[in-house]
């Protein structure tokens, strides 16, 4: 028996509810009448998907500064949160005003599969820095900021892995048991807000 302690998001759905929600999501009805693409569910598997939460300090300097010189009126500094999907290898902006409520769990890896990461921790940090710089902060400040990593936390999201077929091809989707997900968008520059 192999038990591992992990940090994970809190579940709000049962496995059946999560699968039902995901199947509705991947079968949107065109004009509310019919679904043009039909996926068939072949099998399911309970998994934990690896993620990383990172907070970066950023600084936007409009004019070059000498050591110890105060920030100018138009200079900006602050923090930005990024959540990185270590399985599918992509970053999301995370609103630091929200709390990423993680709980510690003991997981029996013989019962639940802990998915392997699709990249190294170093690659995740580098990709997140590039994403924060070019996709989020540059759109807000119209300048490329200096960014440094302030903190990082590895965590998992419990999910049901769905093995699907459609038109002779196989697909893999995840039905997550938590509330973590893209819910709405800001009108301002930091586009996607992830609600927990």
PDB file of C-alpha atoms in Angstrom:
ATOM      1  CA  UNK A   1       0.000   0.000   0.000  1.00  0.00           C
ATOM      2  CA  UNK A   2       1.483   3.335  -1.102  1.00  0.00           C
ATOM      3  CA  UNK A   3      -0.007   6.333   0.750  1.00  0.00           C
ATOM      4  CA  UNK A   4       1.124   9.840  -0.171  1.00  0.00           C
ATOM      5  CA  UNK A   5       0.273  13.166   1.494  1.00  0.00           C
ATOM      6  CA  UNK A   6      -0.795  15.836  -0.975  1.00  0.00           C
ATOM      7  CA  UNK A   7      -2.437  19.258  -1.058  1.00  0.00           C
ATOM      8  CA  UNK A   8      -5.631  19.359  -3.112  1.00  0.00           C
ATOM      9  CA  UNK A   9      -8.636  21.545  -3.857  1.00  0.00           C
ATOM     10  CA  UNK A  10     -11.879  20.814  -1.981  1.00  0.00           C
ATOM     11  CA  UNK A  11     -14.458  18.671  -3.750  1.00  0.00           C
ATOM     12  CA  UNK A  12     -18.020  19.895  -4.175  1.00  0.00           C
ATOM     13  CA  UNK A  13     -19.312  17.336  -6.700  1.00  0.00           C
ATOM     14  CA  UNK A  14     -19.621  13.581  -6.592  1.00  0.00           C
ATOM     15  CA  UNK A  15     -17.921  11.627  -9.392  1.00  0.00           C
ATOM     16  CA  UNK A  16     -21.293  11.057 -11.086  1.00  0.00           C
ATOM     17  CA  UNK A  17     -22.237  14.771 -10.918  1.00  0.00           C
ATOM     18  CA  UNK A  18     -18.837  15.803 -12.290  1.00  0.00           C
ATOM     19  CA  UNK A  19     -19.114  13.377 -15.219  1.00  0.00           C
ATOM     20  CA  UNK A  20     -22.697  14.498 -15.939  1.00  0.00           C
ATOM     21  CA  UNK A  21     -21.642  18.184 -15.896  1.00  0.00           C
ATOM     22  CA  UNK A  22     -18.685  17.519 -18.210  1.00  0.00           C
ATOM     23  CA  UNK A  23     -20.770  15.510 -20.684  1.00  0.00           C
ATOM     24  CA  UNK A  24     -23.281  18.408 -20.841  1.00  0.00           C
ATOM     25  CA  UNK A  25     -20.398  20.827 -21.406  1.00  0.00           C
ATOM     26  CA  UNK A  26     -18.919  18.869 -24.326  1.00  0.00           C
ATOM     27  CA  UNK A  27     -22.330  18.379 -25.923  1.00  0.00           C
ATOM     28  CA  UNK A  28     -23.571  21.962 -26.437  1.00  0.00           C
ATOM     29  CA  UNK A  29     -26.775  22.227 -28.429  1.00  0.00           C
ATOM     30  CA  UNK A  30     -26.687  24.269 -31.619  1.00  0.00           C
ATOM     31  CA  UNK A  31     -29.486  26.870 -31.473  1.00  0.00           C
ATOM     32  CA  UNK A  32     -30.773  24.941 -28.433  1.00  0.00           C
ATOM     33  CA  UNK A  33     -32.030  22.153 -30.714  1.00  0.00           C
ATOM     34  CA  UNK A  34     -29.388  19.531 -31.460  1.00  0.00           C
ATOM     35  CA  UNK A  35     -25.744  18.692 -30.852  1.00  0.00           C
ATOM     36  CA  UNK A  36     -23.756  18.407 -34.115  1.00  0.00           C
ATOM     37  CA  UNK A  37     -20.899  16.394 -32.531  1.00  0.00           C
ATOM     38  CA  UNK A  38     -21.580  13.386 -30.326  1.00  0.00           C
ATOM     39  CA  UNK A  39     -18.944  11.900 -28.021  1.00  0.00           C
ATOM     40  CA  UNK A  40     -19.316   8.346 -26.721  1.00  0.00           C
ATOM     41  CA  UNK A  41     -18.017   7.587 -23.227  1.00  0.00           C
ATOM     42  CA  UNK A  42     -15.826   4.458 -23.373  1.00  0.00           C
ATOM     43  CA  UNK A  43     -14.384   4.314 -19.844  1.00  0.00           C
ATOM     44  CA  UNK A  44     -13.678   6.368 -16.723  1.00  0.00           C
ATOM     45  CA  UNK A  45     -10.838   6.436 -14.213  1.00  0.00           C
ATOM     46  CA  UNK A  46     -10.432   8.329 -10.927  1.00  0.00           C
ATOM     47  CA  UNK A  47      -7.294  10.506 -11.027  1.00  0.00           C
ATOM     48  CA  UNK A  48      -5.521  13.408  -9.342  1.00  0.00           C
ATOM     49  CA  UNK A  49      -4.292  16.046 -11.824  1.00  0.00           C
ATOM     50  CA  UNK A  50      -1.100  17.970 -10.855  1.00  0.00           C
ATOM     51  CA  UNK A  51      -1.140  21.773 -10.749  1.00  0.00           C
ATOM     52  CA  UNK A  52       1.113  24.499  -9.389  1.00  0.00           C
ATOM     53  CA  UNK A  53       0.126  27.826  -7.848  1.00  0.00           C
ATOM     54  CA  UNK A  54       2.692  30.611  -8.187  1.00  0.00           C
ATOM     55  CA  UNK A  55       2.860  34.219  -7.056  1.00  0.00           C
ATOM     56  CA  UNK A  56       5.205  36.550  -8.927  1.00  0.00           C
ATOM     57  CA  UNK A  57       6.435  40.017  -7.987  1.00  0.00           C
ATOM     58  CA  UNK A  58       6.418  42.380 -10.955  1.00  0.00           C
ATOM     59  CA  UNK A  59       7.881  45.803 -11.563  1.00  0.00           C
ATOM     60  CA  UNK A  60       7.234  48.111 -14.505  1.00  0.00           C
ATOM     61  CA  UNK A  61       9.794  50.908 -14.813  1.00  0.00           C
ATOM     62  CA  UNK A  62       8.928  53.649 -17.297  1.00  0.00           C
ATOM     63  CA  UNK A  63      12.384  55.264 -16.977  1.00  0.00           C
ATOM     64  CA  UNK A  64      15.693  53.658 -15.960  1.00  0.00           C
ATOM     65  CA  UNK A  65      16.363  53.940 -12.204  1.00  0.00           C
ATOM     66  CA  UNK A  66      19.586  54.175 -10.257  1.00  0.00           C
ATOM     67  CA  UNK A  67      20.084  51.837  -7.281  1.00  0.00           C
ATOM     68  CA  UNK A  68      17.972  52.912  -4.331  1.00  0.00           C
ATOM     69  CA  UNK A  69      16.008  55.487  -6.327  1.00  0.00           C
ATOM     70  CA  UNK A  70      12.265  55.678  -5.575  1.00  0.00           C
ATOM     71  CA  UNK A  71       9.662  54.471  -8.034  1.00  0.00           C
ATOM     72  CA  UNK A  72       8.421  57.217 -10.333  1.00  0.00           C
ATOM     73  CA  UNK A  73       4.809  58.325 -10.680  1.00  0.00           C
ATOM     74  CA  UNK A  74       4.179  56.096 -13.685  1.00  0.00           C
ATOM     75  CA  UNK A  75       6.163  53.092 -12.447  1.00  0.00           C
ATOM     76  CA  UNK A  76       4.202  50.155 -11.077  1.00  0.00           C
ATOM     77  CA  UNK A  77       4.941  47.175  -8.860  1.00  0.00           C
ATOM     78  CA  UNK A  78       2.783  44.442  -7.389  1.00  0.00           C
ATOM     79  CA  UNK A  79       2.020  40.748  -7.514  1.00  0.00           C
ATOM     80  CA  UNK A  80       0.274  38.452  -9.969  1.00  0.00           C
ATOM     81  CA  UNK A  81      -0.966  34.906  -9.391  1.00  0.00           C
ATOM     82  CA  UNK A  82      -0.632  32.097 -11.919  1.00  0.00           C
ATOM     83  CA  UNK A  83      -2.065  28.588 -11.741  1.00  0.00           C
ATOM     84  CA  UNK A  84      -0.224  26.143 -13.986  1.00  0.00           C
ATOM     85  CA  UNK A  85      -1.754  22.913 -15.276  1.00  0.00           C
ATOM     86  CA  UNK A  86       1.221  20.535 -15.005  1.00  0.00           C
ATOM     87  CA  UNK A  87      -0.613  17.822 -16.957  1.00  0.00           C
ATOM     88  CA  UNK A  88      -1.777  19.761 -20.033  1.00  0.00           C
ATOM     89  CA  UNK A  89       1.087  22.282 -19.688  1.00  0.00           C
ATOM     90  CA  UNK A  90      -0.550  25.713 -19.731  1.00  0.00           C
ATOM     91  CA  UNK A  91      -1.009  28.709 -17.428  1.00  0.00           C
ATOM     92  CA  UNK A  92      -4.040  30.645 -16.145  1.00  0.00           C
ATOM     93  CA  UNK A  93      -4.159  33.992 -14.384  1.00  0.00           C
ATOM     94  CA  UNK A  94      -5.340  33.598 -10.783  1.00  0.00           C
ATOM     95  CA  UNK A  95      -6.941  36.504  -8.919  1.00  0.00           C
ATOM     96  CA  UNK A  96      -4.975  36.932  -5.671  1.00  0.00           C
ATOM     97  CA  UNK A  97      -8.053  38.443  -3.989  1.00  0.00           C
ATOM     98  CA  UNK A  98      -9.525  34.935  -4.037  1.00  0.00           C
ATOM     99  CA  UNK A  99      -8.286  32.313  -1.637  1.00  0.00           C
ATOM    100  CA  UNK A 100      -6.999  29.041  -3.037  1.00  0.00           C
ATOM    101  CA  UNK A 101      -8.380  26.908  -0.202  1.00  0.00           C
ATOM    102  CA  UNK A 102      -6.227  23.779  -0.278  1.00  0.00           C
ATOM    103  CA  UNK A 103      -6.686  20.827   2.068  1.00  0.00           C
ATOM    104  CA  UNK A 104      -4.134  18.166   2.975  1.00  0.00           C
ATOM    105  CA  UNK A 105      -5.114  14.621   2.065  1.00  0.00           C
ATOM    106  CA  UNK A 106      -3.641  11.167   2.303  1.00  0.00           C
ATOM    107  CA  UNK A 107      -3.996   9.419  -1.034  1.00  0.00           C
ATOM    108  CA  UNK A 108      -3.648   5.700  -1.604  1.00  0.00           C
ATOM    109  CA  UNK A 109      -2.002   5.571  -5.022  1.00  0.00           C
ATOM    110  CA  UNK A 110      -3.176   1.982  -5.527  1.00  0.00           C
ATOM    111  CA  UNK A 111      -6.802   3.238  -5.512  1.00  0.00           C
ATOM    112  CA  UNK A 112      -6.385   6.622  -7.213  1.00  0.00           C
ATOM    113  CA  UNK A 113      -3.890   7.407  -9.965  1.00  0.00           C
ATOM    114  CA  UNK A 114      -1.658  10.450  -9.467  1.00  0.00           C
ATOM    115  CA  UNK A 115      -1.025  11.695 -13.012  1.00  0.00           C
ATOM    116  CA  UNK A 116       2.539  12.416 -14.068  1.00  0.00           C
ATOM    117  CA  UNK A 117       3.492  15.969 -14.935  1.00  0.00           C
ATOM    118  CA  UNK A 118       3.894  16.894 -18.598  1.00  0.00           C
ATOM    119  CA  UNK A 119       6.784  19.251 -17.803  1.00  0.00           C
ATOM    120  CA  UNK A 120       9.392  19.947 -15.147  1.00  0.00           C
ATOM    121  CA  UNK A 121       8.889  22.455 -12.334  1.00  0.00           C
ATOM    122  CA  UNK A 122      11.523  24.703 -13.937  1.00  0.00           C
ATOM    123  CA  UNK A 123       9.663  24.666 -17.276  1.00  0.00           C
ATOM    124  CA  UNK A 124       6.373  25.466 -15.494  1.00  0.00           C
ATOM    125  CA  UNK A 125       7.959  28.493 -13.781  1.00  0.00           C
ATOM    126  CA  UNK A 126       9.572  29.727 -17.012  1.00  0.00           C
ATOM    127  CA  UNK A 127       6.337  29.299 -19.002  1.00  0.00           C
ATOM    128  CA  UNK A 128       4.358  31.069 -16.264  1.00  0.00           C
ATOM    129  CA  UNK A 129       6.766  34.009 -16.274  1.00  0.00           C
ATOM    130  CA  UNK A 130       6.422  34.358 -20.056  1.00  0.00           C
ATOM    131  CA  UNK A 131       2.634  34.066 -19.826  1.00  0.00           C
ATOM    132  CA  UNK A 132       2.399  36.645 -17.012  1.00  0.00           C
ATOM    133  CA  UNK A 133       4.692  39.041 -18.885  1.00  0.00           C
ATOM    134  CA  UNK A 134       3.245  38.860 -22.378  1.00  0.00           C
ATOM    135  CA  UNK A 135      -0.368  37.702 -22.045  1.00  0.00           C
ATOM    136  CA  UNK A 136      -1.453  39.543 -18.893  1.00  0.00           C
ATOM    137  CA  UNK A 137       0.800  42.350 -17.633  1.00  0.00           C
ATOM    138  CA  UNK A 138       1.908  43.756 -20.995  1.00  0.00           C
ATOM    139  CA  UNK A 139      -1.742  44.199 -22.026  1.00  0.00           C
ATOM    140  CA  UNK A 140      -2.436  46.165 -18.850  1.00  0.00           C
ATOM    141  CA  UNK A 141       0.715  48.305 -18.612  1.00  0.00           C
ATOM    142  CA  UNK A 142       1.745  48.378 -22.314  1.00  0.00           C
ATOM    143  CA  UNK A 143       5.280  47.557 -21.202  1.00  0.00           C
ATOM    144  CA  UNK A 144       7.209  44.383 -20.389  1.00  0.00           C
ATOM    145  CA  UNK A 145       7.756  44.108 -16.621  1.00  0.00           C
ATOM    146  CA  UNK A 146      10.552  42.588 -14.571  1.00  0.00           C
ATOM    147  CA  UNK A 147       9.205  39.438 -12.872  1.00  0.00           C
ATOM    148  CA  UNK A 148      10.534  37.312 -10.014  1.00  0.00           C
ATOM    149  CA  UNK A 149       9.020  34.258  -8.323  1.00  0.00           C
ATOM    150  CA  UNK A 150       7.790  35.003  -4.775  1.00  0.00           C
ATOM    151  CA  UNK A 151       6.165  31.665  -3.853  1.00  0.00           C
ATOM    152  CA  UNK A 152       5.022  28.360  -5.322  1.00  0.00           C
ATOM    153  CA  UNK A 153       2.778  25.546  -4.125  1.00  0.00           C
ATOM    154  CA  UNK A 154       2.187  22.201  -5.823  1.00  0.00           C
ATOM    155  CA  UNK A 155      -1.338  20.825  -5.518  1.00  0.00           C
ATOM    156  CA  UNK A 156      -3.744  18.380  -7.145  1.00  0.00           C
ATOM    157  CA  UNK A 157      -7.311  18.465  -8.406  1.00  0.00           C
ATOM    158  CA  UNK A 158      -9.383  15.319  -8.099  1.00  0.00           C
ATOM    159  CA  UNK A 159     -11.053  14.351 -11.365  1.00  0.00           C
ATOM    160  CA  UNK A 160     -12.619  11.573 -13.353  1.00  0.00           C
ATOM    161  CA  UNK A 161     -10.657  10.946 -16.539  1.00  0.00           C
ATOM    162  CA  UNK A 162     -13.071  10.351 -19.415  1.00  0.00           C
ATOM    163  CA  UNK A 163     -11.959   8.249 -22.358  1.00  0.00           C
ATOM    164  CA  UNK A 164     -14.181   9.278 -25.261  1.00  0.00           C
ATOM    165  CA  UNK A 165     -14.592   8.432 -28.927  1.00  0.00           C
ATOM    166  CA  UNK A 166     -15.989  10.621 -31.683  1.00  0.00           C
ATOM    167  CA  UNK A 167     -15.957   9.944 -35.425  1.00  0.00           C
ATOM    168  CA  UNK A 168     -13.399   7.167 -35.035  1.00  0.00           C
ATOM    169  CA  UNK A 169     -10.939   9.203 -32.938  1.00  0.00           C
ATOM    170  CA  UNK A 170     -10.141   8.863 -29.232  1.00  0.00           C
ATOM    171  CA  UNK A 171     -10.167  11.805 -26.817  1.00  0.00           C
ATOM    172  CA  UNK A 172      -9.306  12.327 -23.167  1.00  0.00           C
ATOM    173  CA  UNK A 173     -11.183  14.837 -20.990  1.00  0.00           C
ATOM    174  CA  UNK A 174     -11.275  15.521 -17.251  1.00  0.00           C
ATOM    175  CA  UNK A 175     -14.398  15.971 -15.128  1.00  0.00           C
ATOM    176  CA  UNK A 176     -13.205  17.847 -12.027  1.00  0.00           C
ATOM    177  CA  UNK A 177     -14.862  17.381  -8.645  1.00  0.00           C
ATOM    178  CA  UNK A 178     -14.026  20.901  -7.377  1.00  0.00           C
ATOM    179  CA  UNK A 179     -15.416  24.369  -8.189  1.00  0.00           C
ATOM    180  CA  UNK A 180     -12.113  25.620  -9.588  1.00  0.00           C
ATOM    181  CA  UNK A 181     -12.622  26.865 -13.128  1.00  0.00           C
ATOM    182  CA  UNK A 182     -12.938  29.773 -15.484  1.00  0.00           C
ATOM    183  CA  UNK A 183     -16.234  31.429 -14.581  1.00  0.00           C
ATOM    184  CA  UNK A 184     -16.192  34.984 -15.804  1.00  0.00           C
ATOM    185  CA  UNK A 185     -14.034  37.644 -17.396  1.00  0.00           C
ATOM    186  CA  UNK A 186     -12.897  41.064 -16.303  1.00  0.00           C
ATOM    187  CA  UNK A 187     -13.562  43.935 -18.684  1.00  0.00           C
ATOM    188  CA  UNK A 188     -10.113  45.307 -17.771  1.00  0.00           C
ATOM    189  CA  UNK A 189      -6.780  43.815 -18.773  1.00  0.00           C
ATOM    190  CA  UNK A 190      -6.419  40.765 -16.532  1.00  0.00           C
ATOM    191  CA  UNK A 191      -8.823  38.757 -18.584  1.00  0.00           C
ATOM    192  CA  UNK A 192      -9.633  35.398 -17.047  1.00  0.00           C
ATOM    193  CA  UNK A 193     -10.613  35.214 -13.423  1.00  0.00           C
ATOM    194  CA  UNK A 194     -10.524  31.768 -11.902  1.00  0.00           C
ATOM    195  CA  UNK A 195     -13.110  31.294  -9.194  1.00  0.00           C
ATOM    196  CA  UNK A 196     -12.711  28.834  -6.347  1.00  0.00           C
TER     197      UNK A 196
END
